[in-house]
């Protein structure tokens, strides 16, 4: 189904792959082509097996060796590919929080797009990895309604029956008052922090009917900054996660420079999840293929590896 997992077939041999990588790195030059072709055509769990085989055969850390041989954005991409998905998420979150300012973009993207189960796993892995509480770290670094919604998203409550209906009723209250969003942001946030996409889609439909315009328009008008970005991400993910990522990729490449951090994070974290759907949505929303966007916006080995992760060109 996905280009990367295509070789997750019976002929996978971790020892053989470990040898291929060893050969690609030893001697004078590094064979970047072999490295990227091999790693992008294996699943993440296979890459972990290759890493273990490499350690057994050569007594060395594969990721360390790769870092020693590669450089720049290509190196960042390869290290990301070698990281188990949950660990990649928690490391991204930790880096987003512990820098000088908080990188809100990363918090927003991960917390609004991951499934309830993934959020639980992320919270547990974060504690194990950094001996810290993710919710405390997030609250210590943010404020206001923005913080409140992040916490609700992190708390992944189970659904109580009757909540669905009350959500629609509460939503009705908003659209009744001309104030829309500003009337009672707390209520709004509680409704949107509910992870049941099916329920949220019903709320959006009710809102559209009553207000005469989409929820997103209200959010654009009534809020700003991090809160606006978070609310929009939550609404977009409830409508369609692949479309949300298609848009995220588009914005990472539009404008003056490329936001390589976002480009790498999305291409790696979605590569085995919904890349084909993202590609289809990209084509539909932006009238060009994701492949051609990457082609035009990046260069060198970094570009070649990203294109391998992307797979075909939906020209």
Coordinates of C-alpha atoms in Angstrom, one line a residue:
X1 CA 0.0 0.0 0.0
X2 CA 2.7 2.5 1.0
X3 CA 5.9 2.8 -1.0
X4 CA 8.1 2.5 2.1
X5 CA 6.5 -0.7 3.4
X6 CA 6.6 -2.3 -0.1
X7 CA 9.7 -4.2 0.9
X8 CA 8.3 -5.2 4.2
X9 CA 8.1 -8.6 2.5
X10 CA 9.5 -12.0 3.3
X11 CA 12.9 -11.3 1.8
X12 CA 13.9 -8.9 4.5
X13 CA 17.2 -9.8 6.0
X14 CA 18.5 -7.5 8.8
X15 CA 22.0 -8.9 8.7
X16 CA 22.3 -8.4 5.0
X17 CA 21.0 -4.8 5.3
X18 CA 23.4 -4.1 8.1
X19 CA 26.3 -5.2 5.9
X20 CA 25.0 -3.1 3.0
X21 CA 25.0 0.0 5.2
X22 CA 28.4 -0.9 6.7
X23 CA 29.9 -1.2 3.2
X24 CA 28.2 2.1 2.2
X25 CA 30.0 3.9 5.0
X26 CA 33.5 2.3 5.1
X27 CA 36.4 3.4 3.0
X28 CA 36.9 6.9 1.6
X29 CA 33.6 8.1 0.3
X30 CA 30.1 7.5 1.6
X31 CA 27.6 5.9 -0.7
X32 CA 24.6 8.1 0.2
X33 CA 22.4 6.6 -2.6
X34 CA 22.6 3.0 -1.1
X35 CA 21.9 4.3 2.4
X36 CA 18.8 6.3 1.4
X37 CA 17.4 3.6 -0.9
X38 CA 17.8 1.0 1.7
X39 CA 16.4 2.9 4.7
X40 CA 13.4 4.4 2.8
X41 CA 12.4 1.0 1.5
X42 CA 12.2 -0.5 5.0
X43 CA 9.5 -0.1 7.7
X44 CA 10.5 1.6 11.0
X45 CA 10.4 -1.8 12.8
X46 CA 12.7 -3.3 10.2
X47 CA 15.1 -0.4 10.7
X48 CA 15.2 -1.2 14.4
X49 CA 16.1 -4.8 13.5
X50 CA 18.8 -3.6 11.2
X51 CA 20.2 -1.4 14.0
X52 CA 20.3 -4.4 16.3
X53 CA 22.0 -6.6 13.7
X54 CA 24.6 -3.8 13.0
X55 CA 25.5 -3.7 16.7
X56 CA 25.8 -7.4 16.9
X57 CA 28.0 -7.7 13.7
X58 CA 30.1 -4.6 14.2
X59 CA 29.8 -3.7 17.8
X60 CA 28.9 -0.2 16.9
X61 CA 25.9 2.1 17.0
X62 CA 24.4 2.4 13.5
X63 CA 22.9 5.8 14.2
X64 CA 26.2 7.1 15.5
X65 CA 28.0 5.9 12.4
X66 CA 25.4 7.4 10.1
X67 CA 25.7 10.7 11.9
X68 CA 29.5 10.5 11.6
X69 CA 29.3 10.0 7.8
X70 CA 26.4 12.3 6.8
X71 CA 25.6 15.9 7.4
X72 CA 23.1 18.7 7.2
X73 CA 19.4 18.1 6.5
X74 CA 20.0 14.7 5.0
X75 CA 21.5 13.6 8.3
X76 CA 18.6 15.0 10.2
X77 CA 16.2 13.1 8.0
X78 CA 18.1 9.8 8.3
X79 CA 18.3 10.0 12.1
X80 CA 14.5 10.7 12.2
X81 CA 13.9 7.6 10.0
X82 CA 16.0 5.5 12.4
X83 CA 13.9 6.7 15.5
X84 CA 10.9 4.6 16.7
X85 CA 7.7 6.6 16.0
X86 CA 6.6 7.2 19.6
X87 CA 10.2 8.1 20.6
X88 CA 10.3 10.5 17.7
X89 CA 7.2 12.2 18.8
X90 CA 8.3 12.6 22.4
X91 CA 11.7 13.9 21.4
X92 CA 10.1 16.4 19.1
X93 CA 7.8 17.5 22.0
X94 CA 10.7 17.7 24.4
X95 CA 12.8 19.9 22.1
X96 CA 9.8 22.1 21.4
X97 CA 9.3 22.7 25.1
X98 CA 12.8 23.0 26.4
X99 CA 14.2 25.6 24.0
X100 CA 14.3 29.3 24.8
X101 CA 10.7 29.9 23.5
X102 CA 8.2 27.1 23.1
X103 CA 7.8 25.9 19.5
X104 CA 4.0 26.0 19.5
X105 CA 3.9 24.6 16.0
X106 CA 5.2 21.2 17.1
X107 CA 2.9 21.0 20.2
X108 CA -0.1 21.9 18.0
X109 CA 0.7 19.4 15.2
X110 CA 1.4 16.4 17.4
X111 CA -1.3 16.9 20.0
X112 CA -4.1 17.6 17.5
X113 CA -3.3 14.9 15.0
X114 CA -2.4 11.8 17.0
X115 CA -5.0 9.3 18.1
X116 CA -6.2 8.9 21.7
X117 CA -4.1 5.7 22.1
X118 CA -1.0 7.4 20.6
X119 CA -1.4 10.3 23.1
X120 CA -1.5 7.8 26.0
X121 CA 1.6 6.1 24.6
X122 CA 3.3 9.5 24.1
X123 CA 2.6 10.6 27.7
X124 CA 4.0 7.3 29.1
X125 CA 7.1 7.3 26.8
X126 CA 7.8 11.0 27.7
X127 CA 7.9 10.1 31.4
X128 CA 10.1 7.1 30.8
X129 CA 12.5 8.9 28.5
X130 CA 12.9 12.2 30.3
X131 CA 11.6 11.4 33.8
X132 CA 9.1 14.3 33.4
X133 CA 5.4 14.8 33.2
X134 CA 4.4 16.0 29.7
X135 CA 1.3 17.8 31.0
X136 CA 3.3 19.7 33.6
X137 CA 5.9 20.6 31.0
X138 CA 3.2 21.8 28.6
X139 CA 1.4 23.8 31.3
X140 CA 4.6 25.3 32.6
X141 CA 5.4 26.6 29.2
X142 CA 2.1 27.9 27.9
X143 CA -0.8 30.0 29.2
X144 CA -4.5 31.0 28.8
X145 CA -7.0 29.2 26.7
X146 CA -4.2 27.8 24.5
X147 CA -2.8 26.0 27.5
X148 CA -6.3 24.9 28.6
X149 CA -7.0 23.2 25.2
X150 CA -3.6 21.5 25.1
X151 CA -4.3 20.0 28.5
X152 CA -7.8 18.8 27.4
X153 CA -6.2 17.2 24.4
X154 CA -3.6 15.5 26.6
X155 CA -6.1 14.2 29.0
X156 CA -7.9 11.9 26.5
X157 CA -11.1 11.4 28.5
X158 CA -13.4 8.6 27.7
X159 CA -16.7 9.6 26.2
X160 CA -19.7 9.7 28.5
X161 CA -23.0 9.1 26.8
X162 CA -25.1 12.3 26.5
X163 CA -22.0 14.3 25.9
X164 CA -22.6 14.2 22.2
X165 CA -26.0 15.8 22.4
X166 CA -25.0 18.4 24.9
X167 CA -22.1 19.4 22.7
X168 CA -24.5 20.1 19.9
X169 CA -26.8 22.1 22.2
X170 CA -23.9 24.1 23.6
X171 CA -22.8 24.8 20.1
X172 CA -26.2 26.0 19.3
X173 CA -25.9 28.6 22.0
X174 CA -22.9 30.0 20.4
X175 CA -24.3 30.4 17.0
X176 CA -27.4 32.0 18.5
X177 CA -25.3 34.8 20.1
X178 CA -23.7 37.2 17.6
X179 CA -20.6 37.1 19.8
X180 CA -19.9 33.6 18.5
X181 CA -16.6 32.6 19.8
X182 CA -15.9 35.3 22.3
X183 CA -19.0 34.6 24.4
X184 CA -17.7 31.6 26.2
X185 CA -14.4 30.3 25.0
X186 CA -14.2 27.8 27.8
X187 CA -17.3 26.0 26.5
X188 CA -16.0 26.1 23.0
X189 CA -12.7 24.6 24.0
X190 CA -14.3 21.8 26.0
X191 CA -16.4 20.9 22.9
X192 CA -13.4 21.0 20.6
X193 CA -11.2 19.1 23.0
X194 CA -13.4 16.1 22.6
X195 CA -11.5 13.5 20.4
X196 CA -14.5 11.8 18.9
X197 CA -14.2 13.0 15.3
X198 CA -17.6 11.7 14.4
X199 CA -19.2 13.8 17.1
X200 CA -17.2 16.9 16.1
X201 CA -18.2 16.6 12.5
X202 CA -21.9 16.6 13.7
X203 CA -21.1 19.7 15.8
X204 CA -19.5 21.4 12.7
X205 CA -22.6 20.6 10.6
X206 CA -24.9 22.0 13.2
X207 CA -22.8 25.1 13.5
X208 CA -22.8 25.6 9.8
X209 CA -26.6 25.3 9.7
X210 CA -27.1 27.7 12.5
X211 CA -24.4 30.3 11.9
X212 CA -24.5 30.2 8.1
X213 CA -20.7 29.8 7.9
X214 CA -18.1 27.2 8.8
X215 CA -16.6 26.9 12.3
X216 CA -13.1 27.8 10.8
X217 CA -14.3 31.2 9.8
X218 CA -15.5 31.9 13.3
X219 CA -12.2 30.8 14.7
X220 CA -10.2 33.0 12.2
X221 CA -12.3 36.0 13.1
X222 CA -12.6 35.6 16.9
X223 CA -9.2 34.3 18.0
X224 CA -5.5 34.9 17.3
X225 CA -2.0 33.6 17.9
X226 CA -1.4 30.1 19.2
X227 CA -5.0 29.5 20.3
X228 CA -6.2 30.2 16.7
X229 CA -3.6 27.8 15.2
X230 CA -4.5 25.1 17.7
X231 CA -8.3 25.4 17.3
X232 CA -7.9 25.4 13.5
X233 CA -5.7 22.3 13.7
X234 CA -8.2 20.5 15.9
X235 CA -11.0 21.3 13.6
X236 CA -9.1 20.4 10.5
X237 CA -7.9 17.1 12.0
X238 CA -11.5 16.2 12.9
X239 CA -12.5 16.8 9.3
X240 CA -9.5 15.0 7.7
X241 CA -6.0 14.2 9.1
X242 CA -4.4 13.7 5.7
X243 CA -5.8 17.0 4.4
X244 CA -4.5 18.7 7.5
X245 CA -1.0 17.3 6.8
X246 CA -1.2 18.1 3.1
X247 CA -1.8 21.7 4.1
X248 CA 1.0 21.6 6.7
X249 CA 3.4 20.4 4.0
X250 CA 2.2 23.0 1.6
X251 CA 2.8 25.8 4.1
X252 CA 6.2 24.4 5.1
X253 CA 7.3 24.9 1.5
X254 CA 5.4 28.1 0.5
X255 CA 6.9 31.5 1.2
X256 CA 10.5 32.6 1.3
X257 CA 12.4 29.8 3.0
X258 CA 11.5 26.1 3.6
X259 CA 10.5 25.1 7.1
X260 CA 12.7 21.9 6.9
X261 CA 12.0 20.9 10.4
X262 CA 8.2 20.6 9.6
X263 CA 8.9 19.0 6.2
X264 CA 11.1 16.3 7.8
X265 CA 8.8 15.7 10.7
X266 CA 5.7 15.2 8.6
X267 CA 7.3 13.2 5.9
X268 CA 8.9 10.8 8.4
X269 CA 6.0 10.6 10.9
X270 CA 3.3 10.0 8.2
X271 CA 5.4 7.8 5.9
X272 CA 3.8 4.6 7.1
X273 CA 0.5 6.0 8.1
X274 CA -1.3 8.0 5.4
X275 CA 1.2 9.2 2.8
X276 CA -0.9 8.1 -0.1
X277 CA -3.9 9.9 1.2
X278 CA -1.8 13.0 1.9
X279 CA -0.5 12.9 -1.6
X280 CA -4.1 12.7 -3.0
X281 CA -5.3 15.6 -0.8
X282 CA -2.2 17.6 -1.8
X283 CA -3.0 17.2 -5.5
X284 CA -6.7 18.0 -4.9
X285 CA -6.1 21.1 -2.7
X286 CA -3.1 22.7 -4.4
X287 CA -3.4 21.5 -8.0
X288 CA 0.1 20.2 -8.0
X289 CA 1.7 17.0 -6.7
X290 CA 3.6 16.8 -3.4
X291 CA 6.4 15.2 -5.4
X292 CA 6.8 18.3 -7.6
X293 CA 6.6 20.6 -4.6
X294 CA 9.5 18.8 -2.9
X295 CA 11.4 18.6 -6.1
X296 CA 11.2 22.4 -6.5
X297 CA 11.9 23.3 -2.9
X298 CA 14.8 21.1 -1.8
X299 CA 18.1 19.9 -3.3
X300 CA 20.8 17.2 -3.1
X301 CA 20.6 14.0 -1.2
X302 CA 18.1 15.5 1.1
X303 CA 15.7 16.0 -1.9
X304 CA 16.4 12.5 -3.2
X305 CA 15.6 10.9 0.1
X306 CA 12.4 13.0 0.6
X307 CA 11.2 12.0 -2.9
X308 CA 11.8 8.3 -2.1
X309 CA 9.6 8.8 1.1
X310 CA 7.0 10.5 -1.0
X311 CA 6.8 7.8 -3.6
X312 CA 5.2 8.4 -6.9
X313 CA 4.5 11.7 -8.6
X314 CA 0.8 12.4 -9.0
X315 CA 1.4 14.8 -11.8

